């Protein structure tokens, strides 16, 4: 199973899990043409799309996903905000499991400034994957994880430095503290989970101004002893079950 990253930033988020026969899309924040190109224009292999919340860098193209005929799952608030209804617009309910082809999906609450979901995704080809982005914390730990995709948006020292240098507005500090995952909080979430069977960790949604990609990667590798990747357009990783 391949993980393909089409975007992982405030300008647009999009990911694909694909095994050649079927593909699950995560987020609808990049152009539909990018998804089509990434799957070789074989739209029939798309079994579904998961969307975390209503902000445009994650859901700008959700209407087009539905119009393409893909089953799309998102919180009820997302569908209401985007004024979309129909049988392909699936309303996510926490605690309920969903199946998209060979993928099993369970949503859990994230902590953002609008209703937001994280996802546990299971497939026979790679085991269990946790996906969490745009959340200032995580109230849960998950057994049996094999892969982790988790936001590591900023570090407070990098943010303070960016504010002092005029690259980030001072008002952003308070907002980020209640909406996005800081480096030390990301580390705490990882420490709260059993990583024994985790193959790799993929860091999502790093801020251009308020993060240090190389340092974040190095520090989390040192803490976890796991390979760490920073999601960026064009990243492709083979996901296997240990």
mmCIF file of C-alpha atoms in Angstrom:
data_model
loop_
_atom_site.group_PDB
_atom_site.id
_atom_site.type_symbol
_atom_site.label_atom_id
_atom_site.label_comp_id
_atom_site.label_asym_id
_atom_site.label_seq_id
_atom_site.Cartn_x
_atom_site.Cartn_y
_atom_site.Cartn_z
ATOM 1 C CA UNK A 1 0.000 0.000 0.000
ATOM 2 C CA UNK A 2 1.393 3.396 -0.963
ATOM 3 C CA UNK A 3 0.852 6.677 0.835
ATOM 4 C CA UNK A 4 0.973 9.590 -1.602
ATOM 5 C CA UNK A 5 1.095 13.181 -0.371
ATOM 6 C CA UNK A 6 -0.446 15.810 -2.664
ATOM 7 C CA UNK A 7 -0.194 18.645 -0.148
ATOM 8 C CA UNK A 8 0.208 19.139 3.588
ATOM 9 C CA UNK A 9 0.062 22.828 4.446
ATOM 10 C CA UNK A 10 -2.262 25.794 4.802
ATOM 11 C CA UNK A 11 -2.319 26.081 1.002
ATOM 12 C CA UNK A 12 -3.967 22.664 0.642
ATOM 13 C CA UNK A 13 -4.046 19.179 2.144
ATOM 14 C CA UNK A 14 -4.527 15.934 0.261
ATOM 15 C CA UNK A 15 -3.366 12.338 0.717
ATOM 16 C CA UNK A 16 -4.009 9.009 -1.004
ATOM 17 C CA UNK A 17 -3.738 5.442 0.253
ATOM 18 C CA UNK A 18 -3.486 3.185 -2.806
ATOM 19 C CA UNK A 19 -2.650 -0.456 -3.441
ATOM 20 C CA UNK A 20 -3.100 -0.522 -7.216
ATOM 21 C CA UNK A 21 -6.636 -1.906 -7.018
ATOM 22 C CA UNK A 22 -8.315 0.617 -4.757
ATOM 23 C CA UNK A 23 -7.602 4.073 -3.389
ATOM 24 C CA UNK A 24 -8.821 5.963 -0.344
ATOM 25 C CA UNK A 25 -8.535 9.748 -0.464
ATOM 26 C CA UNK A 26 -7.917 11.744 2.704
ATOM 27 C CA UNK A 27 -8.903 15.436 2.696
ATOM 28 C CA UNK A 28 -10.282 17.448 -0.203
ATOM 29 C CA UNK A 29 -8.014 20.464 -0.045
ATOM 30 C CA UNK A 30 -6.154 20.173 -3.353
ATOM 31 C CA UNK A 31 -7.463 20.270 -6.904
ATOM 32 C CA UNK A 32 -9.388 17.279 -8.198
ATOM 33 C CA UNK A 33 -7.005 17.130 -11.144
ATOM 34 C CA UNK A 34 -4.144 16.433 -8.729
ATOM 35 C CA UNK A 35 -5.966 13.430 -7.266
ATOM 36 C CA UNK A 36 -6.857 12.149 -10.734
ATOM 37 C CA UNK A 37 -3.277 12.425 -11.941
ATOM 38 C CA UNK A 38 -1.936 10.688 -8.825
ATOM 39 C CA UNK A 39 -4.154 7.635 -9.410
ATOM 40 C CA UNK A 40 -3.446 7.460 -13.129
ATOM 41 C CA UNK A 41 -6.903 8.858 -13.982
ATOM 42 C CA UNK A 42 -8.467 5.536 -12.928
ATOM 43 C CA UNK A 43 -11.378 6.991 -10.962
ATOM 44 C CA UNK A 44 -13.020 3.600 -10.589
ATOM 45 C CA UNK A 45 -10.428 2.585 -8.026
ATOM 46 C CA UNK A 46 -11.483 5.350 -5.595
ATOM 47 C CA UNK A 47 -13.541 3.731 -2.835
ATOM 48 C CA UNK A 48 -14.062 6.860 -0.731
ATOM 49 C CA UNK A 49 -12.782 10.126 0.702
ATOM 50 C CA UNK A 50 -12.334 11.186 4.338
ATOM 51 C CA UNK A 51 -12.517 14.865 5.283
ATOM 52 C CA UNK A 52 -11.569 16.177 8.731
ATOM 53 C CA UNK A 53 -13.254 19.602 8.861
ATOM 54 C CA UNK A 54 -14.703 22.489 6.889
ATOM 55 C CA UNK A 55 -11.709 24.807 6.391
ATOM 56 C CA UNK A 56 -10.848 25.225 2.739
ATOM 57 C CA UNK A 57 -7.303 23.888 2.984
ATOM 58 C CA UNK A 58 -8.972 20.578 3.872
ATOM 59 C CA UNK A 59 -12.405 20.754 2.227
ATOM 60 C CA UNK A 60 -12.316 23.297 -0.623
ATOM 61 C CA UNK A 61 -13.038 20.640 -3.268
ATOM 62 C CA UNK A 62 -15.408 18.426 -1.283
ATOM 63 C CA UNK A 63 -18.339 19.289 -3.579
ATOM 64 C CA UNK A 64 -16.358 18.125 -6.601
ATOM 65 C CA UNK A 65 -15.527 14.874 -4.803
ATOM 66 C CA UNK A 66 -19.232 14.202 -4.370
ATOM 67 C CA UNK A 67 -19.954 15.188 -7.969
ATOM 68 C CA UNK A 68 -17.320 12.687 -9.131
ATOM 69 C CA UNK A 69 -19.432 10.006 -7.468
ATOM 70 C CA UNK A 70 -17.039 9.247 -4.606
ATOM 71 C CA UNK A 71 -18.542 8.367 -1.220
ATOM 72 C CA UNK A 72 -17.291 11.170 1.029
ATOM 73 C CA UNK A 73 -17.442 11.088 4.825
ATOM 74 C CA UNK A 74 -17.307 14.204 6.993
ATOM 75 C CA UNK A 75 -18.908 15.603 10.117
ATOM 76 C CA UNK A 76 -22.473 16.931 9.740
ATOM 77 C CA UNK A 77 -21.171 20.463 10.347
ATOM 78 C CA UNK A 78 -18.973 20.186 7.248
ATOM 79 C CA UNK A 79 -21.902 19.314 5.000
ATOM 80 C CA UNK A 80 -23.966 22.131 6.496
ATOM 81 C CA UNK A 81 -21.149 24.661 6.056
ATOM 82 C CA UNK A 82 -20.638 23.613 2.428
ATOM 83 C CA UNK A 83 -24.397 23.329 1.686
ATOM 84 C CA UNK A 84 -24.074 19.789 0.330
ATOM 85 C CA UNK A 85 -26.502 16.916 0.685
ATOM 86 C CA UNK A 86 -27.106 13.574 -0.984
ATOM 87 C CA UNK A 87 -26.392 9.871 -0.678
ATOM 88 C CA UNK A 88 -22.661 10.355 -1.358
ATOM 89 C CA UNK A 89 -22.377 12.908 1.454
ATOM 90 C CA UNK A 90 -21.970 10.586 4.440
ATOM 91 C CA UNK A 91 -22.395 12.143 7.886
ATOM 92 C CA UNK A 92 -19.705 10.922 10.232
ATOM 93 C CA UNK A 93 -20.885 9.660 13.624
ATOM 94 C CA UNK A 94 -18.273 9.013 16.283
ATOM 95 C CA UNK A 95 -18.211 5.443 17.555
ATOM 96 C CA UNK A 96 -19.607 4.046 14.308
ATOM 97 C CA UNK A 97 -17.421 2.060 11.933
ATOM 98 C CA UNK A 98 -17.484 2.527 8.152
ATOM 99 C CA UNK A 99 -16.187 0.402 5.295
ATOM 100 C CA UNK A 100 -14.848 1.734 1.996
ATOM 101 C CA UNK A 101 -13.713 -1.209 -0.111
ATOM 102 C CA UNK A 102 -11.043 -2.980 1.932
ATOM 103 C CA UNK A 103 -10.645 -0.008 4.279
ATOM 104 C CA UNK A 104 -12.291 0.136 7.704
ATOM 105 C CA UNK A 105 -12.670 3.639 9.138
ATOM 106 C CA UNK A 106 -13.505 4.967 12.592
ATOM 107 C CA UNK A 107 -13.676 8.692 13.381
ATOM 108 C CA UNK A 108 -12.695 10.304 16.681
ATOM 109 C CA UNK A 109 -12.934 13.917 17.930
ATOM 110 C CA UNK A 110 -10.063 16.332 17.357
ATOM 111 C CA UNK A 111 -9.654 19.739 19.049
ATOM 112 C CA UNK A 112 -9.805 22.632 16.589
ATOM 113 C CA UNK A 113 -11.731 25.925 16.333
ATOM 114 C CA UNK A 114 -14.446 24.204 14.271
ATOM 115 C CA UNK A 115 -15.720 20.633 14.649
ATOM 116 C CA UNK A 116 -12.915 18.366 13.449
ATOM 117 C CA UNK A 117 -12.312 14.616 13.256
ATOM 118 C CA UNK A 118 -9.315 12.350 13.314
ATOM 119 C CA UNK A 119 -9.478 8.907 11.731
ATOM 120 C CA UNK A 120 -8.369 5.372 12.493
ATOM 121 C CA UNK A 121 -7.958 3.527 9.206
ATOM 122 C CA UNK A 122 -7.446 -0.234 8.888
ATOM 123 C CA UNK A 123 -6.603 -2.377 5.880
ATOM 124 C CA UNK A 124 -5.275 -5.915 5.559
ATOM 125 C CA UNK A 125 -2.310 -4.602 3.549
ATOM 126 C CA UNK A 126 -0.927 -2.258 6.212
ATOM 127 C CA UNK A 127 -2.720 -2.805 9.518
ATOM 128 C CA UNK A 128 -3.888 0.198 11.523
ATOM 129 C CA UNK A 129 -3.122 3.856 10.789
ATOM 130 C CA UNK A 130 -3.917 6.901 12.913
ATOM 131 C CA UNK A 131 -4.545 10.195 11.089
ATOM 132 C CA UNK A 132 -4.708 13.396 13.147
ATOM 133 C CA UNK A 133 -4.370 16.961 11.906
ATOM 134 C CA UNK A 134 -5.520 20.454 12.952
ATOM 135 C CA UNK A 135 -5.873 19.590 16.620
ATOM 136 C CA UNK A 136 -4.258 21.238 19.647
ATOM 137 C CA UNK A 137 -4.333 17.952 21.595
ATOM 138 C CA UNK A 138 -5.514 14.345 21.492
ATOM 139 C CA UNK A 139 -7.600 12.927 24.314
ATOM 140 C CA UNK A 140 -7.179 9.321 23.201
ATOM 141 C CA UNK A 141 -4.573 6.616 22.828
ATOM 142 C CA UNK A 142 -4.961 3.767 20.363
ATOM 143 C CA UNK A 143 -3.845 0.138 20.645
ATOM 144 C CA UNK A 144 -2.241 -1.778 17.824
ATOM 145 C CA UNK A 145 -1.014 1.103 15.694
ATOM 146 C CA UNK A 146 1.209 0.301 12.709
ATOM 147 C CA UNK A 147 1.456 3.769 11.125
ATOM 148 C CA UNK A 148 0.968 7.306 12.418
ATOM 149 C CA UNK A 149 0.200 10.456 10.442
ATOM 150 C CA UNK A 150 0.134 13.332 12.914
ATOM 151 C CA UNK A 151 0.256 17.104 12.797
ATOM 152 C CA UNK A 152 3.371 18.847 14.109
ATOM 153 C CA UNK A 153 2.501 22.382 13.076
ATOM 154 C CA UNK A 154 4.850 24.554 15.133
ATOM 155 C CA UNK A 155 7.069 24.843 18.193
ATOM 156 C CA UNK A 156 6.555 27.643 20.660
ATOM 157 C CA UNK A 157 10.200 28.872 20.459
ATOM 158 C CA UNK A 158 10.001 28.977 16.655
ATOM 159 C CA UNK A 159 6.684 30.817 16.890
ATOM 160 C CA UNK A 160 8.053 33.387 19.375
ATOM 161 C CA UNK A 161 11.068 33.945 17.116
ATOM 162 C CA UNK A 162 8.853 34.387 14.046
ATOM 163 C CA UNK A 163 6.728 36.950 15.890
ATOM 164 C CA UNK A 164 9.835 38.862 17.018
ATOM 165 C CA UNK A 165 11.127 38.910 13.442
ATOM 166 C CA UNK A 166 7.786 40.089 12.052
ATOM 167 C CA UNK A 167 7.105 36.916 10.061
ATOM 168 C CA UNK A 168 4.071 35.937 12.145
ATOM 169 C CA UNK A 169 1.401 38.169 13.681
ATOM 170 C CA UNK A 170 1.364 38.207 17.509
ATOM 171 C CA UNK A 171 -2.342 37.315 17.465
ATOM 172 C CA UNK A 172 -1.466 33.994 15.830
ATOM 173 C CA UNK A 173 0.169 32.662 18.979
ATOM 174 C CA UNK A 174 -3.049 32.422 20.971
ATOM 175 C CA UNK A 175 -4.929 30.934 18.029
ATOM 176 C CA UNK A 176 -2.298 28.303 17.299
ATOM 177 C CA UNK A 177 -2.181 27.221 20.942
ATOM 178 C CA UNK A 178 -5.869 26.262 20.757
ATOM 179 C CA UNK A 179 -6.078 24.932 17.199
ATOM 180 C CA UNK A 180 -2.876 23.175 16.114
ATOM 181 C CA UNK A 181 -0.468 20.592 17.489
ATOM 182 C CA UNK A 182 2.759 22.002 18.908
ATOM 183 C CA UNK A 183 5.988 19.983 18.818
ATOM 184 C CA UNK A 184 6.004 19.052 22.516
ATOM 185 C CA UNK A 185 2.312 18.168 22.434
ATOM 186 C CA UNK A 186 2.948 15.987 19.394
ATOM 187 C CA UNK A 187 5.692 14.236 21.341
ATOM 188 C CA UNK A 188 3.303 13.732 24.273
ATOM 189 C CA UNK A 189 0.662 12.182 22.016
ATOM 190 C CA UNK A 190 3.243 9.800 20.605
ATOM 191 C CA UNK A 191 4.493 8.927 24.093
ATOM 192 C CA UNK A 192 0.928 8.095 25.173
ATOM 193 C CA UNK A 193 0.655 5.397 22.513
ATOM 194 C CA UNK A 194 2.338 2.008 22.255
ATOM 195 C CA UNK A 195 4.697 2.359 19.294
ATOM 196 C CA UNK A 196 6.033 -1.204 19.392
ATOM 197 C CA UNK A 197 4.452 -2.143 16.063
ATOM 198 C CA UNK A 198 4.665 1.272 14.402
ATOM 199 C CA UNK A 199 6.673 1.236 11.163
ATOM 200 C CA UNK A 200 6.954 4.988 10.655
ATOM 201 C CA UNK A 201 5.636 8.381 11.700
ATOM 202 C CA UNK A 202 4.629 11.016 9.144
ATOM 203 C CA UNK A 203 4.521 14.627 10.369
ATOM 204 C CA UNK A 204 1.736 16.703 8.826
ATOM 205 C CA UNK A 205 0.916 20.351 8.225
ATOM 206 C CA UNK A 206 4.190 22.002 9.333
ATOM 207 C CA UNK A 207 3.953 25.779 9.390
ATOM 208 C CA UNK A 208 6.197 27.596 6.927
ATOM 209 C CA UNK A 209 7.080 30.302 9.460
ATOM 210 C CA UNK A 210 6.806 28.600 12.828
ATOM 211 C CA UNK A 211 8.513 25.231 12.437
ATOM 212 C CA UNK A 212 11.912 23.687 11.744
ATOM 213 C CA UNK A 213 11.463 20.606 9.576
ATOM 214 C CA UNK A 214 14.903 19.113 10.154
ATOM 215 C CA UNK A 215 14.834 19.626 13.931
ATOM 216 C CA UNK A 216 11.303 18.284 14.307
ATOM 217 C CA UNK A 217 12.234 15.149 12.369
ATOM 218 C CA UNK A 218 15.447 14.620 14.332
ATOM 219 C CA UNK A 219 13.849 15.138 17.751
ATOM 220 C CA UNK A 220 10.925 12.809 17.106
ATOM 221 C CA UNK A 221 13.181 10.127 15.661
ATOM 222 C CA UNK A 222 15.337 10.386 18.804
ATOM 223 C CA UNK A 223 12.301 10.101 21.073
ATOM 224 C CA UNK A 224 10.528 7.268 19.288
ATOM 225 C CA UNK A 225 13.304 5.305 17.596
ATOM 226 C CA UNK A 226 11.106 5.199 14.490
ATOM 227 C CA UNK A 227 11.695 6.492 10.944
ATOM 228 C CA UNK A 228 10.088 9.927 10.633
ATOM 229 C CA UNK A 229 8.981 11.601 7.408
ATOM 230 C CA UNK A 230 7.784 15.152 6.886
ATOM 231 C CA UNK A 231 4.766 15.260 4.580
ATOM 232 C CA UNK A 232 5.248 17.418 1.528
ATOM 233 C CA UNK A 233 3.948 17.402 -2.006
ATOM 234 C CA UNK A 234 5.368 14.416 -3.865
ATOM 235 C CA UNK A 235 6.258 12.298 -0.835
ATOM 236 C CA UNK A 236 5.485 8.619 -1.479
ATOM 237 C CA UNK A 237 5.938 5.897 1.148
ATOM 238 C CA UNK A 238 5.247 2.194 1.051
ATOM 239 C CA UNK A 239 3.116 1.195 4.034
ATOM 240 C CA UNK A 240 3.583 -2.401 5.143
ATOM 241 C CA UNK A 241 2.377 -4.391 8.108
ATOM 242 C CA UNK A 242 5.172 -5.374 10.516
#
